[in-house]
XYZ file of C-alpha atoms in Angstrom:
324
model
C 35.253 -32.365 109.590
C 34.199 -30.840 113.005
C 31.194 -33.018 113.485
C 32.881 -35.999 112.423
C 35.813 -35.810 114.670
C 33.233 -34.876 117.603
C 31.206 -38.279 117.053
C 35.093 -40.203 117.162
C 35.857 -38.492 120.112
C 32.145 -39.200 121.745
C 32.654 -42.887 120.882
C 35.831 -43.179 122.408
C 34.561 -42.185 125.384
C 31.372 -44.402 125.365
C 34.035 -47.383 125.208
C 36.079 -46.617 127.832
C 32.640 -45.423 130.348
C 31.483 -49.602 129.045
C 34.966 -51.207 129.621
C 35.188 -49.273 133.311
C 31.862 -50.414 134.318
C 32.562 -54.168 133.157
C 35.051 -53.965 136.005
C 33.965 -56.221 139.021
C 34.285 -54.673 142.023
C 36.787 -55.462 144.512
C 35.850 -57.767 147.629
C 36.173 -56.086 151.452
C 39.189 -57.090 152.789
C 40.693 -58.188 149.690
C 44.211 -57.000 148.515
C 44.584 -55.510 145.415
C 48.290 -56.491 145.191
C 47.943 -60.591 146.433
C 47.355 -62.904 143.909
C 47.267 -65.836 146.110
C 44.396 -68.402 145.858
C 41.627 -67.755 148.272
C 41.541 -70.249 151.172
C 38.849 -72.216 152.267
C 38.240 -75.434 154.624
C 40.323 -77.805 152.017
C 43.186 -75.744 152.064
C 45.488 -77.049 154.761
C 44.783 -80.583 153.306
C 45.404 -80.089 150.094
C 48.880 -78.371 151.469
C 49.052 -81.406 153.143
C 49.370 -83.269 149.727
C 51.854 -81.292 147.925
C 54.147 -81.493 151.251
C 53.969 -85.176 150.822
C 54.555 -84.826 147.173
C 57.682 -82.869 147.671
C 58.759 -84.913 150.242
C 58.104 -87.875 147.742
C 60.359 -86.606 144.765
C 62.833 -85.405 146.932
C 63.539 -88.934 148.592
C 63.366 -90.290 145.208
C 66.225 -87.611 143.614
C 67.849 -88.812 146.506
C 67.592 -92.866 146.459
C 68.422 -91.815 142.274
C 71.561 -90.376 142.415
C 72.622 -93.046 145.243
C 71.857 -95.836 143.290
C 74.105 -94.144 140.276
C 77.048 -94.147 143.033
C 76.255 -97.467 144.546
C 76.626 -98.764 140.416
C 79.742 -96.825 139.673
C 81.354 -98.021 143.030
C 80.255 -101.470 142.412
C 81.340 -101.178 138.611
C 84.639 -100.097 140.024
C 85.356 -102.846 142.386
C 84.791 -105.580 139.824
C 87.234 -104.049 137.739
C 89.500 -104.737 140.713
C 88.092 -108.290 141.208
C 88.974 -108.733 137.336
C 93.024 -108.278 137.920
C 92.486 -111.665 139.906
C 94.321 -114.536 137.878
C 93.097 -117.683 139.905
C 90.582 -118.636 142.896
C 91.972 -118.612 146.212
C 90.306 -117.630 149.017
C 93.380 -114.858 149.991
C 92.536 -112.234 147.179
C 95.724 -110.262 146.183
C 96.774 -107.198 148.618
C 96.368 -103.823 146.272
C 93.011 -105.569 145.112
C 91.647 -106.634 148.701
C 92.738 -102.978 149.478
C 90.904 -101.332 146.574
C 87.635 -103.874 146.470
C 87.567 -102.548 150.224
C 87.759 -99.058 149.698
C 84.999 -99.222 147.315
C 83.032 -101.306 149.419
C 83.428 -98.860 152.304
C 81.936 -95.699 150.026
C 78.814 -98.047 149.220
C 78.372 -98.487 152.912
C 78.319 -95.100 153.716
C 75.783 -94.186 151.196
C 73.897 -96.779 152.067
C 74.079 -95.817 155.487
C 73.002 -92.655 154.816
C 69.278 -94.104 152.681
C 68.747 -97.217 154.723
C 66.407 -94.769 157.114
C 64.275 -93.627 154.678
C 64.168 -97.109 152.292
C 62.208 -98.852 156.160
C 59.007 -100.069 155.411
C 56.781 -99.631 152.586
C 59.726 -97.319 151.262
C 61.778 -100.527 150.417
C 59.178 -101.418 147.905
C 57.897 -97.806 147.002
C 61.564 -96.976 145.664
C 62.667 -100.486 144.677
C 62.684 -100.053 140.890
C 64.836 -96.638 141.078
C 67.116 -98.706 143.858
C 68.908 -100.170 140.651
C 71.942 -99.917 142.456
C 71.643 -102.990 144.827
C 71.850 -105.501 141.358
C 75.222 -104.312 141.017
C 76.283 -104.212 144.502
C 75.057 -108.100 144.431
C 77.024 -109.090 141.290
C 79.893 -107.716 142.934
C 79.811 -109.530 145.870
C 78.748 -112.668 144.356
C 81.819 -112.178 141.926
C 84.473 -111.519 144.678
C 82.662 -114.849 147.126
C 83.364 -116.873 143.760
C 86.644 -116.336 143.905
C 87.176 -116.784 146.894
C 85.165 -119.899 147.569
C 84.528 -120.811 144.513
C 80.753 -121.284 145.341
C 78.015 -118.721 144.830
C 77.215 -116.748 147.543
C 73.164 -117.520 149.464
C 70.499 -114.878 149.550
C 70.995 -114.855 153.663
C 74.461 -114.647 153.363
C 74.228 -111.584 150.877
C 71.463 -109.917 153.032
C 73.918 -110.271 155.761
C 76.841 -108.533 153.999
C 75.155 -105.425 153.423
C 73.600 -105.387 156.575
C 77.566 -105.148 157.420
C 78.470 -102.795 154.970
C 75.506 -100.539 156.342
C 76.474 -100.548 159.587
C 80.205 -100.046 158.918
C 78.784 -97.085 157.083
C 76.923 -95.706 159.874
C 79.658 -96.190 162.292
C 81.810 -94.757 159.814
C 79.849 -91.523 159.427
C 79.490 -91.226 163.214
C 83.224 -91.427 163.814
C 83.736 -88.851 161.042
C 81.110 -86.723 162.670
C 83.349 -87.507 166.284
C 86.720 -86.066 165.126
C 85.120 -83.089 163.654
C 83.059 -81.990 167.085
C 86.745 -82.664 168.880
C 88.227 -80.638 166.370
C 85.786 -77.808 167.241
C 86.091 -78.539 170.995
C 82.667 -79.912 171.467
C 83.408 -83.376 173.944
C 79.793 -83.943 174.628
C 78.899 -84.080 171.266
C 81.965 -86.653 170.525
C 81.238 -88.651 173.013
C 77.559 -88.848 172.058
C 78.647 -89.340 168.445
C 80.720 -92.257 169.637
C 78.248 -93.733 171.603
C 75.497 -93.902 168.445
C 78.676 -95.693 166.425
C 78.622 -98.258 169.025
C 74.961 -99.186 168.824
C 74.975 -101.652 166.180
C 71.645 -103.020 166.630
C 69.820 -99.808 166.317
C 71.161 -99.063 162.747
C 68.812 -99.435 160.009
C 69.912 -101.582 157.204
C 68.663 -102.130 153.466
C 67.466 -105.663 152.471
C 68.139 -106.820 149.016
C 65.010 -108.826 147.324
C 64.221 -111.701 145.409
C 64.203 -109.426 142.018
C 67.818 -108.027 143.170
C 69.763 -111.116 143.899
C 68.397 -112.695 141.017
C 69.665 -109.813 138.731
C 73.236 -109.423 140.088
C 73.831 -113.174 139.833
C 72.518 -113.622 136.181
C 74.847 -110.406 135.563
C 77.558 -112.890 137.463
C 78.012 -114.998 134.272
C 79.562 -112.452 132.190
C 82.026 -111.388 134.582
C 82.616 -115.508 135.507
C 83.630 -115.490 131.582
C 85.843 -112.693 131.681
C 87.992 -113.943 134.000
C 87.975 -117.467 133.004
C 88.954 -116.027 128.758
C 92.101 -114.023 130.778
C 93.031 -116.388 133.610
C 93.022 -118.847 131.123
C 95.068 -116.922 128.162
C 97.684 -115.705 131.074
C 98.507 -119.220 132.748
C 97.463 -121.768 129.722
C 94.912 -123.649 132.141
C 91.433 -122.920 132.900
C 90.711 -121.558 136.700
C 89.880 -124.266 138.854
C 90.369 -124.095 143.188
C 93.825 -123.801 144.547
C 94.254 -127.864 145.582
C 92.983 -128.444 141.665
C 95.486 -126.703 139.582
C 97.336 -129.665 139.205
C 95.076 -130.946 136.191
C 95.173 -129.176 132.943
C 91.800 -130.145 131.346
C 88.451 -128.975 131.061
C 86.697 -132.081 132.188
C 84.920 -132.513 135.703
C 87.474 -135.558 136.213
C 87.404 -136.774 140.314
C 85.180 -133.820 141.434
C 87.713 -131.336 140.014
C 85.439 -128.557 138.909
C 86.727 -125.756 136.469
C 84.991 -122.500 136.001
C 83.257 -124.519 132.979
C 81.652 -126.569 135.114
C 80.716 -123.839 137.285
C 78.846 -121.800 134.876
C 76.866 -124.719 133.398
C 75.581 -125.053 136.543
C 74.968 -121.673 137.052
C 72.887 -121.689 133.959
C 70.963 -124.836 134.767
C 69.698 -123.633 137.870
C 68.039 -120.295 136.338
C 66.765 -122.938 133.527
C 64.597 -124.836 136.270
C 63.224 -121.566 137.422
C 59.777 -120.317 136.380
C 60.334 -118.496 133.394
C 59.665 -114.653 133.229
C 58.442 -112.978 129.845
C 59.741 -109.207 130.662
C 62.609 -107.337 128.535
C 64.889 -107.369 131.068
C 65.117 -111.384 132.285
C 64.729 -112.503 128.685
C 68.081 -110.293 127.775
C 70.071 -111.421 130.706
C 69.028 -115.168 129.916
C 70.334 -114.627 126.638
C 73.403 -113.195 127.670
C 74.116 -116.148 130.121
C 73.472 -118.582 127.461
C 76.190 -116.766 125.569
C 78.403 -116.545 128.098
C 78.001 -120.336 129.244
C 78.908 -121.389 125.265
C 82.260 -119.053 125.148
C 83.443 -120.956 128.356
C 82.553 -124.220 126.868
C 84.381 -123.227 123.728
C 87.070 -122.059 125.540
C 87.422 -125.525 127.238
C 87.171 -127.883 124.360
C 89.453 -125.758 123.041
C 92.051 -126.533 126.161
C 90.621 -130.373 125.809
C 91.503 -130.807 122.271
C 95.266 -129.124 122.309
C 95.737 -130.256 125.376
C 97.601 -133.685 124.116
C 99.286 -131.600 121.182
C 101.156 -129.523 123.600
C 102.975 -129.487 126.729
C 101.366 -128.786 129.898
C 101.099 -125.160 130.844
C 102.218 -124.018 127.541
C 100.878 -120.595 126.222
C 101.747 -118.709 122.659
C 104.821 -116.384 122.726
C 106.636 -114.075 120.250
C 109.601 -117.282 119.222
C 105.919 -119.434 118.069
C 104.862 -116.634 115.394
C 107.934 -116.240 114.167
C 107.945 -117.939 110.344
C 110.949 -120.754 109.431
C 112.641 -118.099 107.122
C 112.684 -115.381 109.569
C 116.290 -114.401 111.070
């Protein structure tokens, strides 16, 4: 047993004299404790890259979670426009006061990404800037009831340039009271003066793929409110000097929201054609939309000689012969 246990005890330490001369030695001036990467001439480039890379997905979290805002404020203020029971160009007082609040939070978040969305940043971050096709369907929606006409690509450029720099001025007013508050009048008045520059405020630009998005999106909220103007006042929505006629016809130039949406939908029709997901679905959808409103208004044409004008179902019309 003596031997044996000597030879273990001999081999033992034959592996560990091997394993400690397998060891590399350690380089002059090299720390034992850093584990860091060794650097060399590519180093501050590559650091170079993964500061822009940082700086990339930052600015993209960012224009992200604005664009969720932008579509939830947006959401909200057509929800607003939808309490709206005919077209007039005066829109009712709680919802002009409510589409305007709304408005007012988009422009300050848009004030707040318009200077990093300048240049090839508009198009770099255009496909996670979702938010704009909403913002545009909810103008156009609240410029079709008001003019009953659909609102230009200038004209909607030109609205969120304003609600940008109603934003910014915003912001810089806020930022105003609070350096008064703290006593700092140089700062206030400098604040002030940056609110007044209007022409040195960056803006954000809607393009071609988001104006054509928010208006197809249009039609569905164009049905909406012509199924519940239309079930609330027995007559389909037509402008303020037409609501004397009760049909659905385009009698004298008298144009109902019918007539509206058919033309909406034959102007995308003469457009080229795209073949992605996202314009076939909305196509679809505005086809659907366009043959509910047409329903709806043979439906108004047909009964329209069986009943009186402006008549609409109550409670006494349900009511069976036999019923006390």
């Amino acid at each position: 047993m003596a031997p044996e246990g000597k030879r273990r005890w001999q081999g033992e330490g034959d592996r560990s004299n091997r394993a400690s001369s397998n060891k590399r030695p350690a380089r002059p001036g090299a720390s034992s404790s850093s584990s860091a990467a060794p650097r060399n001439a590519y180093t501050p480039m590559f650091e170079q890259f993964r500061d822009h890379l940082d700086a990339h997905h930052d600015r993209r979290e960012r224009v992200v979670k604005a664009s969720r805002d932008i579509t939830a404020l947006s959401k909200k203020a057509i929800f607003a426009l939808q309490r709206v029971r005919r077209l007039h160009p005066d829109l009712a007082p709680e919802v002009d006061r409510e589409v305007g609040a709304r408005l007012a939070d988009i422009g300050r978040l848009l004030a707040g990404l318009a200077p990093e969305l300048q240049g090839i940043n508009r198009s770099r971050y255009g496909r996670v800037l979702f938010g704009l096709e909403e913002l545009v369907e909810a103008l156009a929606f609240r410029y079709y009831l008001q003019h009953q006409a659909l609102v230009s690509p200038e004209e909607t450029a030109a609205l969120i340039a304003q609600l940008c720099r109603e934003g910014r001025a915003a912001a810089a007013a806020a930022a105003a009271a609070a350096a008064t508050k703290e006593g700092e009048n140089e700062a206030a008045a400098d604040a002030e003066v940056d609110a007044g520059v209007e022409d040195a405020v960056p803006t954000i630009a809607p393009d071609e793929h988001d104006y054509l998005m928010g208006v197809l999106d249009l039609s569905g909220e164009m049905m909406r409110f012509a199924t519940t103007s239309a079930a609330l006042r027995g007559q389909l929505a037509r402008g303020e000097h037409d609501d004397d006629d009760d049909d659905g016809g385009d009698d004298g130039g008298n144009r109902t929201v019918v007539n509206d949406m058919q033309a909406l939908a034959s102007f995308f029709q003469m457009l080229p054609q795209r073949h992605d997901k996202s314009w076939k679905s909305k196509m679809q959808v505005l086809q659907t939309s366009v043959q509910k409103v047409e329903r709806l208004g043979y439906d108004f044409r047909v009964r329209g000689s069986e009943r009186p004008k402006g008549w609409v179902p109550d409670n006494a019309d349900d009511e069976q012969p036999g019923s006390p």
